[in-house]
Amino acid sequence: MSQEINLETLTTEASSKYNNLDEMSITTILEGINNEDKTVPHAVEKAIPQIEALVSQIVPRMKQGGRLFYIGAGTSGRLGIVDASECPPTFGVPFDLVIGIIAGGDTAIRKAVEYAEDDEEQAWKDLEQYDINELDTVVGIAASGRTPYVIGGLRTARNNGVLTGSVSCNIGSEISKEAEFPIEVVVGPEFVTGSTRMKSGTAQKLILNMISTSVMIQLGRIRGNKMVDMQLSNHKLVARAENMIIRELGIDKTLAETLLQEHGSVRKAIDAYRSSLR
């Protein structure tokens, strides 16, 4: 099964600036990777207007009950799943508010599924399992910007009235053409030629952090600078919650522990204490 693919125009496929990697010392390899990684935040900075345009469209839809979907294949799909899976514990939102979908299904999270990314029809089928509707947003993620799974998913979503965005690392990519609000962050050649899990993956992770965090702040899931709705799922997080309450209310640890046990969240504990003082 072969398909004619022209990679010449993709900066993500451009030859590394470094030669003879296999002859380098460990120190030289690490320094080279680090030097390349330093360029990524600057590339992301240039895309902030594009990120803002997408977030500004997502927020009002989610305030009306919409959801945020990420679709991708390989590294890009896994990064979407990571960002989605961290929203419930961080912001206390339902597990099905931000959803990551990867080509090949859950099996592909740990092990590559052959040719899964080449099916243009499958992404929409996967989205339909969630009864996707016009209040939802689909963000396609693909470093190359040419993954058929993502292209097809965005095209069909848009044709069905769903808001679409994209994150890619090439200018004028195919997924950008299918998305209403494309984000393109060009990080240049990878340290290992074509290994887009490196700089491209880092850029995608930074952008997804920016999208989900800014959306959740706009939805009221952060108070001041604190994760007042975070889930209390281990001892470290309980201790963090108690410290938040202590700092916010100026009370001692014993009272903070009591409030947290009684009310079950930082937000509720703070609000209950302040109400008791009125």
PDB file of C-alpha atoms in Angstrom:
ATOM      1  CA  MET A   1       0.000   0.000   0.000  1.00  0.00           C
ATOM      2  CA  SER A   2       1.803   3.114  -1.195  1.00  0.00           C
ATOM      3  CA  GLN A   3       0.823   6.693  -1.916  1.00  0.00           C
ATOM      4  CA  GLU A   4       2.745   9.408  -3.722  1.00  0.00           C
ATOM      5  CA  ILE A   5       3.660  11.989  -1.099  1.00  0.00           C
ATOM      6  CA  ASN A   6       5.712  15.109  -1.791  1.00  0.00           C
ATOM      7  CA  LEU A   7       7.548  16.196   1.354  1.00  0.00           C
ATOM      8  CA  GLU A   8       9.784  18.747  -0.318  1.00  0.00           C
ATOM      9  CA  THR A   9       7.608  21.725   0.594  1.00  0.00           C
ATOM     10  CA  LEU A  10       7.275  20.842   4.292  1.00  0.00           C
ATOM     11  CA  THR A  11       9.634  22.617   6.677  1.00  0.00           C
ATOM     12  CA  THR A  12       8.943  19.865   9.204  1.00  0.00           C
ATOM     13  CA  GLU A  13      10.709  17.489   6.786  1.00  0.00           C
ATOM     14  CA  ALA A  14      13.668  19.759   6.030  1.00  0.00           C
ATOM     15  CA  SER A  15      17.134  18.396   6.683  1.00  0.00           C
ATOM     16  CA  SER A  16      18.557  18.954  10.163  1.00  0.00           C
ATOM     17  CA  LYS A  17      21.078  21.756  10.650  1.00  0.00           C
ATOM     18  CA  TYR A  18      23.305  19.173  12.317  1.00  0.00           C
ATOM     19  CA  ASN A  19      25.238  16.413  10.570  1.00  0.00           C
ATOM     20  CA  ASN A  20      26.822  13.182  11.785  1.00  0.00           C
ATOM     21  CA  LEU A  21      24.659  12.932  14.881  1.00  0.00           C
ATOM     22  CA  ASP A  22      25.837   9.367  15.387  1.00  0.00           C
ATOM     23  CA  GLU A  23      29.416  10.619  15.786  1.00  0.00           C
ATOM     24  CA  MET A  24      28.611  13.309  18.370  1.00  0.00           C
ATOM     25  CA  SER A  25      29.375  13.086  22.076  1.00  0.00           C
ATOM     26  CA  ILE A  26      26.451  12.941  24.491  1.00  0.00           C
ATOM     27  CA  THR A  27      27.168  16.510  25.587  1.00  0.00           C
ATOM     28  CA  THR A  28      27.123  17.802  22.007  1.00  0.00           C
ATOM     29  CA  ILE A  29      23.864  15.992  21.271  1.00  0.00           C
ATOM     30  CA  LEU A  30      22.174  17.393  24.377  1.00  0.00           C
ATOM     31  CA  GLU A  31      23.426  20.918  23.722  1.00  0.00           C
ATOM     32  CA  GLY A  32      22.222  20.739  20.121  1.00  0.00           C
ATOM     33  CA  ILE A  33      18.750  19.573  21.138  1.00  0.00           C
ATOM     34  CA  ASN A  34      18.564  22.268  23.805  1.00  0.00           C
ATOM     35  CA  ASN A  35      19.638  24.996  21.384  1.00  0.00           C
ATOM     36  CA  GLU A  36      16.893  23.966  18.988  1.00  0.00           C
ATOM     37  CA  ASP A  37      14.297  23.776  21.767  1.00  0.00           C
ATOM     38  CA  LYS A  38      15.085  27.362  22.790  1.00  0.00           C
ATOM     39  CA  THR A  39      13.675  28.590  19.477  1.00  0.00           C
ATOM     40  CA  VAL A  40      10.224  27.058  19.999  1.00  0.00           C
ATOM     41  CA  PRO A  41       8.659  29.629  22.399  1.00  0.00           C
ATOM     42  CA  HIS A  42       9.610  32.430  20.003  1.00  0.00           C
ATOM     43  CA  ALA A  43       7.861  30.627  17.158  1.00  0.00           C
ATOM     44  CA  VAL A  44       4.782  30.141  19.325  1.00  0.00           C
ATOM     45  CA  GLU A  45       4.805  33.827  20.297  1.00  0.00           C
ATOM     46  CA  LYS A  46       4.310  34.786  16.657  1.00  0.00           C
ATOM     47  CA  ALA A  47       1.146  32.668  16.568  1.00  0.00           C
ATOM     48  CA  ILE A  48      -0.541  34.303  19.589  1.00  0.00           C
ATOM     49  CA  PRO A  49      -2.980  36.331  17.418  1.00  0.00           C
ATOM     50  CA  GLN A  50      -4.103  33.096  15.735  1.00  0.00           C
ATOM     51  CA  ILE A  51      -4.479  31.357  19.099  1.00  0.00           C
ATOM     52  CA  GLU A  52      -6.481  34.287  20.469  1.00  0.00           C
ATOM     53  CA  ALA A  53      -8.824  34.228  17.469  1.00  0.00           C
ATOM     54  CA  LEU A  54      -9.614  30.550  18.064  1.00  0.00           C
ATOM     55  CA  VAL A  55     -10.032  30.840  21.848  1.00  0.00           C
ATOM     56  CA  SER A  56     -12.349  33.827  21.396  1.00  0.00           C
ATOM     57  CA  GLN A  57     -14.653  31.603  19.355  1.00  0.00           C
ATOM     58  CA  ILE A  58     -14.448  28.576  21.661  1.00  0.00           C
ATOM     59  CA  VAL A  59     -15.372  30.337  24.902  1.00  0.00           C
ATOM     60  CA  PRO A  60     -18.896  31.559  24.053  1.00  0.00           C
ATOM     61  CA  ARG A  61     -19.786  28.142  22.647  1.00  0.00           C
ATOM     62  CA  MET A  62     -18.596  26.353  25.765  1.00  0.00           C
ATOM     63  CA  LYS A  63     -20.530  28.794  27.930  1.00  0.00           C
ATOM     64  CA  GLN A  64     -23.615  27.541  26.114  1.00  0.00           C
ATOM     65  CA  GLY A  65     -22.760  23.901  26.777  1.00  0.00           C
ATOM     66  CA  GLY A  66     -20.386  23.160  23.922  1.00  0.00           C
ATOM     67  CA  ARG A  67     -17.388  20.863  24.162  1.00  0.00           C
ATOM     68  CA  LEU A  68     -13.825  20.972  22.857  1.00  0.00           C
ATOM     69  CA  PHE A  69     -12.506  18.080  20.778  1.00  0.00           C
ATOM     70  CA  TYR A  70      -8.916  17.472  19.707  1.00  0.00           C
ATOM     71  CA  ILE A  71      -8.283  15.098  16.803  1.00  0.00           C
ATOM     72  CA  GLY A  72      -4.881  13.882  15.640  1.00  0.00           C
ATOM     73  CA  ALA A  73      -2.671  10.933  14.805  1.00  0.00           C
ATOM     74  CA  GLY A  74       0.570   9.711  16.380  1.00  0.00           C
ATOM     75  CA  THR A  75       2.349  12.255  18.561  1.00  0.00           C
ATOM     76  CA  SER A  76      -0.198  14.948  17.722  1.00  0.00           C
ATOM     77  CA  GLY A  77      -3.093  12.732  18.775  1.00  0.00           C
ATOM     78  CA  ARG A  78      -1.359  11.765  21.997  1.00  0.00           C
ATOM     79  CA  LEU A  79      -0.691  15.402  22.859  1.00  0.00           C
ATOM     80  CA  GLY A  80      -4.383  16.178  22.405  1.00  0.00           C
ATOM     81  CA  ILE A  81      -5.293  13.322  24.719  1.00  0.00           C
ATOM     82  CA  VAL A  82      -2.794  14.511  27.341  1.00  0.00           C
ATOM     83  CA  ASP A  83      -4.200  18.041  27.329  1.00  0.00           C
ATOM     84  CA  ALA A  84      -7.799  16.827  27.447  1.00  0.00           C
ATOM     85  CA  SER A  85      -7.157  14.318  30.224  1.00  0.00           C
ATOM     86  CA  GLU A  86      -5.539  16.946  32.441  1.00  0.00           C
ATOM     87  CA  CYS A  87      -8.516  19.324  32.355  1.00  0.00           C
ATOM     88  CA  PRO A  88     -10.744  17.454  34.856  1.00  0.00           C
ATOM     89  CA  PRO A  89      -8.137  17.169  37.643  1.00  0.00           C
ATOM     90  CA  THR A  90      -6.828  20.697  37.080  1.00  0.00           C
ATOM     91  CA  PHE A  91     -10.062  22.585  36.584  1.00  0.00           C
ATOM     92  CA  GLY A  92     -12.698  20.278  38.072  1.00  0.00           C
ATOM     93  CA  VAL A  93     -14.647  20.005  34.824  1.00  0.00           C
ATOM     94  CA  PRO A  94     -16.492  16.865  33.644  1.00  0.00           C
ATOM     95  CA  PHE A  95     -14.297  14.294  31.880  1.00  0.00           C
ATOM     96  CA  ASP A  96     -16.330  14.711  28.686  1.00  0.00           C
ATOM     97  CA  LEU A  97     -15.973  18.494  28.339  1.00  0.00           C
ATOM     98  CA  VAL A  98     -12.569  18.383  26.629  1.00  0.00           C
ATOM     99  CA  ILE A  99     -12.040  15.208  24.619  1.00  0.00           C
ATOM    100  CA  GLY A 100      -8.954  13.939  22.810  1.00  0.00           C
ATOM    101  CA  ILE A 101      -9.410  11.497  19.931  1.00  0.00           C
ATOM    102  CA  ILE A 102      -6.525   9.686  18.237  1.00  0.00           C
ATOM    103  CA  ALA A 103      -6.500   7.891  14.895  1.00  0.00           C
ATOM    104  CA  GLY A 104      -6.587   4.162  15.617  1.00  0.00           C
ATOM    105  CA  GLY A 105      -8.427   4.527  18.917  1.00  0.00           C
ATOM    106  CA  ASP A 106      -7.095   4.015  22.427  1.00  0.00           C
ATOM    107  CA  THR A 107      -4.718   1.285  21.239  1.00  0.00           C
ATOM    108  CA  ALA A 108      -2.803   3.956  19.327  1.00  0.00           C
ATOM    109  CA  ILE A 109      -2.028   5.863  22.519  1.00  0.00           C
ATOM    110  CA  ARG A 110       0.721   3.350  23.309  1.00  0.00           C
ATOM    111  CA  LYS A 111       1.284   1.538  20.025  1.00  0.00           C
ATOM    112  CA  ALA A 112       1.141   2.808  16.446  1.00  0.00           C
ATOM    113  CA  VAL A 113      -1.808   1.508  14.422  1.00  0.00           C
ATOM    114  CA  GLU A 114      -0.815   0.985  10.786  1.00  0.00           C
ATOM    115  CA  TYR A 115      -2.414   3.363   8.266  1.00  0.00           C
ATOM    116  CA  ALA A 116      -4.961   4.650  10.798  1.00  0.00           C
ATOM    117  CA  GLU A 117      -4.022   8.229   9.978  1.00  0.00           C
ATOM    118  CA  ASP A 118      -4.666   7.687   6.257  1.00  0.00           C
ATOM    119  CA  ASP A 119      -8.447   7.256   6.578  1.00  0.00           C
ATOM    120  CA  GLU A 120     -10.206  10.551   5.798  1.00  0.00           C
ATOM    121  CA  GLU A 121     -13.603   9.244   6.883  1.00  0.00           C
ATOM    122  CA  GLN A 122     -12.773   7.805  10.300  1.00  0.00           C
ATOM    123  CA  ALA A 123     -12.369  11.006  12.331  1.00  0.00           C
ATOM    124  CA  TRP A 124     -15.943  12.073  11.710  1.00  0.00           C
ATOM    125  CA  LYS A 125     -17.152   8.589  12.581  1.00  0.00           C
ATOM    126  CA  ASP A 126     -15.213   8.852  15.835  1.00  0.00           C
ATOM    127  CA  LEU A 127     -16.710  12.284  16.553  1.00  0.00           C
ATOM    128  CA  GLU A 128     -20.220  11.053  15.862  1.00  0.00           C
ATOM    129  CA  GLN A 129     -19.851   8.613  18.753  1.00  0.00           C
ATOM    130  CA  TYR A 130     -20.057  11.689  20.999  1.00  0.00           C
ATOM    131  CA  ASP A 131     -23.179  13.147  19.323  1.00  0.00           C
ATOM    132  CA  ILE A 132     -21.160  16.142  18.175  1.00  0.00           C
ATOM    133  CA  ASN A 133     -23.227  19.279  17.535  1.00  0.00           C
ATOM    134  CA  GLU A 134     -22.980  22.913  16.456  1.00  0.00           C
ATOM    135  CA  LEU A 135     -21.996  24.167  19.916  1.00  0.00           C
ATOM    136  CA  ASP A 136     -18.869  22.014  19.868  1.00  0.00           C
ATOM    137  CA  THR A 137     -15.398  22.850  18.567  1.00  0.00           C
ATOM    138  CA  VAL A 138     -13.005  20.503  16.772  1.00  0.00           C
ATOM    139  CA  VAL A 139      -9.296  21.330  16.747  1.00  0.00           C
ATOM    140  CA  GLY A 140      -7.211  19.237  14.368  1.00  0.00           C
ATOM    141  CA  ILE A 141      -3.574  18.708  15.309  1.00  0.00           C
ATOM    142  CA  ALA A 142      -0.912  17.647  12.784  1.00  0.00           C
ATOM    143  CA  ALA A 143       2.690  18.787  12.676  1.00  0.00           C
ATOM    144  CA  SER A 144       2.907  18.257   8.915  1.00  0.00           C
ATOM    145  CA  GLY A 145      -0.577  19.655   8.396  1.00  0.00           C
ATOM    146  CA  ARG A 146      -1.355  16.945   5.871  1.00  0.00           C
ATOM    147  CA  THR A 147      -2.697  14.011   7.913  1.00  0.00           C
ATOM    148  CA  PRO A 148      -5.761  12.618   6.053  1.00  0.00           C
ATOM    149  CA  TYR A 149      -7.527  11.601   9.291  1.00  0.00           C
ATOM    150  CA  VAL A 150      -7.398  15.201  10.498  1.00  0.00           C
ATOM    151  CA  ILE A 151      -8.145  16.771   7.112  1.00  0.00           C
ATOM    152  CA  GLY A 152     -11.269  14.672   6.656  1.00  0.00           C
ATOM    153  CA  GLY A 153     -12.445  15.244  10.204  1.00  0.00           C
ATOM    154  CA  LEU A 154     -12.129  19.017   9.956  1.00  0.00           C
ATOM    155  CA  ARG A 155     -13.769  19.164   6.539  1.00  0.00           C
ATOM    156  CA  THR A 156     -16.806  17.151   7.605  1.00  0.00           C
ATOM    157  CA  ALA A 157     -17.100  18.943  10.941  1.00  0.00           C
ATOM    158  CA  ARG A 158     -17.100  22.313   9.229  1.00  0.00           C
ATOM    159  CA  ASN A 159     -19.657  21.123   6.672  1.00  0.00           C
ATOM    160  CA  ASN A 160     -21.874  20.162   9.607  1.00  0.00           C
ATOM    161  CA  GLY A 161     -21.698  23.595  11.211  1.00  0.00           C
ATOM    162  CA  VAL A 162     -19.122  22.729  13.869  1.00  0.00           C
ATOM    163  CA  LEU A 163     -16.466  25.333  14.705  1.00  0.00           C
ATOM    164  CA  THR A 164     -13.041  24.188  13.496  1.00  0.00           C
ATOM    165  CA  GLY A 165      -9.477  25.107  14.394  1.00  0.00           C
ATOM    166  CA  SER A 166      -6.117  23.556  13.635  1.00  0.00           C
ATOM    167  CA  VAL A 167      -2.546  23.422  14.913  1.00  0.00           C
ATOM    168  CA  SER A 168       0.229  22.703  12.419  1.00  0.00           C
ATOM    169  CA  CYS A 169       3.904  23.475  11.944  1.00  0.00           C
ATOM    170  CA  ASN A 170       3.943  24.337   8.238  1.00  0.00           C
ATOM    171  CA  ILE A 171       2.742  27.457   6.446  1.00  0.00           C
ATOM    172  CA  GLY A 172      -0.303  27.016   4.220  1.00  0.00           C
ATOM    173  CA  SER A 173      -0.883  23.447   5.348  1.00  0.00           C
ATOM    174  CA  GLU A 174      -3.788  21.302   4.213  1.00  0.00           C
ATOM    175  CA  ILE A 175      -5.451  21.290   7.628  1.00  0.00           C
ATOM    176  CA  SER A 176      -5.223  25.096   7.735  1.00  0.00           C
ATOM    177  CA  LYS A 177      -7.296  25.201   4.560  1.00  0.00           C
ATOM    178  CA  GLU A 178      -9.990  23.084   6.210  1.00  0.00           C
ATOM    179  CA  ALA A 179     -10.102  24.997   9.508  1.00  0.00           C
ATOM    180  CA  GLU A 180     -11.894  28.284  10.111  1.00  0.00           C
ATOM    181  CA  PHE A 181      -9.288  29.306  12.685  1.00  0.00           C
ATOM    182  CA  PRO A 182      -5.891  27.800  11.784  1.00  0.00           C
ATOM    183  CA  ILE A 183      -2.811  28.142  13.964  1.00  0.00           C
ATOM    184  CA  GLU A 184       0.528  27.731  12.210  1.00  0.00           C
ATOM    185  CA  VAL A 185       3.756  27.732  14.192  1.00  0.00           C
ATOM    186  CA  VAL A 186       6.873  27.159  12.103  1.00  0.00           C
ATOM    187  CA  VAL A 187       9.699  25.782  14.220  1.00  0.00           C
ATOM    188  CA  GLY A 188      11.976  24.824  11.337  1.00  0.00           C
ATOM    189  CA  PRO A 189      13.963  21.617  10.805  1.00  0.00           C
ATOM    190  CA  GLU A 190      14.098  19.110  13.637  1.00  0.00           C
ATOM    191  CA  PHE A 191      17.362  18.115  15.329  1.00  0.00           C
ATOM    192  CA  VAL A 192      16.762  14.622  13.931  1.00  0.00           C
ATOM    193  CA  THR A 193      15.443  15.181  10.418  1.00  0.00           C
ATOM    194  CA  GLY A 194      11.663  14.706  10.287  1.00  0.00           C
ATOM    195  CA  SER A 195      11.288  13.725  13.961  1.00  0.00           C
ATOM    196  CA  THR A 196       8.301  15.964  14.671  1.00  0.00           C
ATOM    197  CA  ARG A 197       7.874  14.574  18.185  1.00  0.00           C
ATOM    198  CA  MET A 198      10.672  17.014  19.061  1.00  0.00           C
ATOM    199  CA  LYS A 199      10.329  20.764  18.350  1.00  0.00           C
ATOM    200  CA  SER A 200       6.991  20.423  16.573  1.00  0.00           C
ATOM    201  CA  GLY A 201       5.610  18.349  19.436  1.00  0.00           C
ATOM    202  CA  THR A 202       6.877  20.870  21.974  1.00  0.00           C
ATOM    203  CA  ALA A 203       5.231  23.714  20.063  1.00  0.00           C
ATOM    204  CA  GLN A 204       1.941  21.813  19.873  1.00  0.00           C
ATOM    205  CA  LYS A 205       2.029  21.095  23.596  1.00  0.00           C
ATOM    206  CA  LEU A 206       2.647  24.761  24.397  1.00  0.00           C
ATOM    207  CA  ILE A 207      -0.249  25.829  22.182  1.00  0.00           C
ATOM    208  CA  LEU A 208      -2.644  23.273  23.645  1.00  0.00           C
ATOM    209  CA  ASN A 209      -1.673  24.472  27.130  1.00  0.00           C
ATOM    210  CA  MET A 210      -2.511  28.007  26.046  1.00  0.00           C
ATOM    211  CA  ILE A 211      -5.847  27.040  24.491  1.00  0.00           C
ATOM    212  CA  SER A 212      -7.197  24.940  27.348  1.00  0.00           C
ATOM    213  CA  THR A 213      -5.884  27.148  30.155  1.00  0.00           C
ATOM    214  CA  SER A 214      -7.159  30.399  28.663  1.00  0.00           C
ATOM    215  CA  VAL A 215     -10.533  28.793  27.921  1.00  0.00           C
ATOM    216  CA  MET A 216     -10.862  27.489  31.488  1.00  0.00           C
ATOM    217  CA  ILE A 217      -9.910  30.840  32.976  1.00  0.00           C
ATOM    218  CA  GLN A 218     -12.545  32.504  30.805  1.00  0.00           C
ATOM    219  CA  LEU A 219     -15.074  29.907  31.994  1.00  0.00           C
ATOM    220  CA  GLY A 220     -14.388  30.917  35.609  1.00  0.00           C
ATOM    221  CA  ARG A 221     -12.443  27.811  36.601  1.00  0.00           C
ATOM    222  CA  ILE A 222      -9.582  29.823  38.133  1.00  0.00           C
ATOM    223  CA  ARG A 223      -9.995  32.349  40.934  1.00  0.00           C
ATOM    224  CA  GLY A 224      -7.187  34.864  41.173  1.00  0.00           C
ATOM    225  CA  ASN A 225      -4.325  32.581  40.227  1.00  0.00           C
ATOM    226  CA  LYS A 226      -5.560  29.465  42.011  1.00  0.00           C
ATOM    227  CA  MET A 227      -7.021  26.126  40.875  1.00  0.00           C
ATOM    228  CA  VAL A 228      -9.993  26.383  43.202  1.00  0.00           C
ATOM    229  CA  ASP A 229     -11.910  23.609  41.442  1.00  0.00           C
ATOM    230  CA  MET A 230      -9.105  21.058  41.168  1.00  0.00           C
ATOM    231  CA  GLN A 231      -9.831  17.457  42.092  1.00  0.00           C
ATOM    232  CA  LEU A 232      -8.511  16.238  45.444  1.00  0.00           C
ATOM    233  CA  SER A 233      -7.260  12.880  44.180  1.00  0.00           C
ATOM    234  CA  ASN A 234      -4.079  12.396  46.230  1.00  0.00           C
ATOM    235  CA  HIS A 235      -2.318  13.601  49.386  1.00  0.00           C
ATOM    236  CA  LYS A 236      -0.201  16.165  47.524  1.00  0.00           C
ATOM    237  CA  LEU A 237      -3.274  17.803  46.005  1.00  0.00           C
ATOM    238  CA  VAL A 238      -5.077  17.843  49.361  1.00  0.00           C
ATOM    239  CA  ALA A 239      -2.056  19.591  50.896  1.00  0.00           C
ATOM    240  CA  ARG A 240      -2.019  22.070  47.991  1.00  0.00           C
ATOM    241  CA  ALA A 241      -5.713  22.760  48.509  1.00  0.00           C
ATOM    242  CA  GLU A 242      -5.220  23.368  52.230  1.00  0.00           C
ATOM    243  CA  ASN A 243      -2.397  25.812  51.483  1.00  0.00           C
ATOM    244  CA  MET A 244      -4.627  27.688  49.032  1.00  0.00           C
ATOM    245  CA  ILE A 245      -7.298  28.065  51.710  1.00  0.00           C
ATOM    246  CA  ILE A 246      -4.751  29.191  54.318  1.00  0.00           C
ATOM    247  CA  ARG A 247      -3.313  31.839  52.004  1.00  0.00           C
ATOM    248  CA  GLU A 248      -6.680  33.057  50.760  1.00  0.00           C
ATOM    249  CA  LEU A 249      -8.377  33.313  54.156  1.00  0.00           C
ATOM    250  CA  GLY A 250      -5.459  33.874  56.510  1.00  0.00           C
ATOM    251  CA  ILE A 251      -6.508  31.027  58.791  1.00  0.00           C
ATOM    252  CA  ASP A 252      -4.553  28.227  60.454  1.00  0.00           C
ATOM    253  CA  LYS A 253      -3.962  24.753  59.050  1.00  0.00           C
ATOM    254  CA  THR A 254      -6.403  23.013  61.389  1.00  0.00           C
ATOM    255  CA  LEU A 255      -9.333  25.177  60.330  1.00  0.00           C
ATOM    256  CA  ALA A 256      -8.324  24.860  56.670  1.00  0.00           C
ATOM    257  CA  GLU A 257      -8.340  21.066  56.968  1.00  0.00           C
ATOM    258  CA  THR A 258     -11.765  21.150  58.590  1.00  0.00           C
ATOM    259  CA  LEU A 259     -13.234  23.426  55.928  1.00  0.00           C
ATOM    260  CA  LEU A 260     -11.855  21.288  53.125  1.00  0.00           C
ATOM    261  CA  GLN A 261     -13.201  18.086  54.644  1.00  0.00           C
ATOM    262  CA  GLU A 262     -16.625  19.646  55.161  1.00  0.00           C
ATOM    263  CA  HIS A 263     -17.008  21.231  51.719  1.00  0.00           C
ATOM    264  CA  GLY A 264     -14.901  19.064  49.418  1.00  0.00           C
ATOM    265  CA  SER A 265     -13.340  21.793  47.293  1.00  0.00           C
ATOM    266  CA  VAL A 266     -11.241  24.910  47.669  1.00  0.00           C
ATOM    267  CA  ARG A 267     -13.909  27.103  46.114  1.00  0.00           C
ATOM    268  CA  LYS A 268     -16.715  25.852  48.348  1.00  0.00           C
ATOM    269  CA  ALA A 269     -14.542  26.003  51.463  1.00  0.00           C
ATOM    270  CA  ILE A 270     -13.555  29.624  50.829  1.00  0.00           C
ATOM    271  CA  ASP A 271     -17.076  30.710  49.953  1.00  0.00           C
ATOM    272  CA  ALA A 272     -18.583  28.966  52.995  1.00  0.00           C
ATOM    273  CA  TYR A 273     -16.099  30.544  55.395  1.00  0.00           C
ATOM    274  CA  ARG A 274     -16.647  34.023  54.001  1.00  0.00           C
ATOM    275  CA  SER A 275     -20.412  33.582  54.152  1.00  0.00           C
ATOM    276  CA  SER A 276     -20.140  32.616  57.807  1.00  0.00           C
ATOM    277  CA  LEU A 277     -18.474  35.957  58.578  1.00  0.00           C
ATOM    278  CA  ARG A 278     -21.279  38.055  57.143  1.00  0.00           C
TER     279      ARG A 278
END
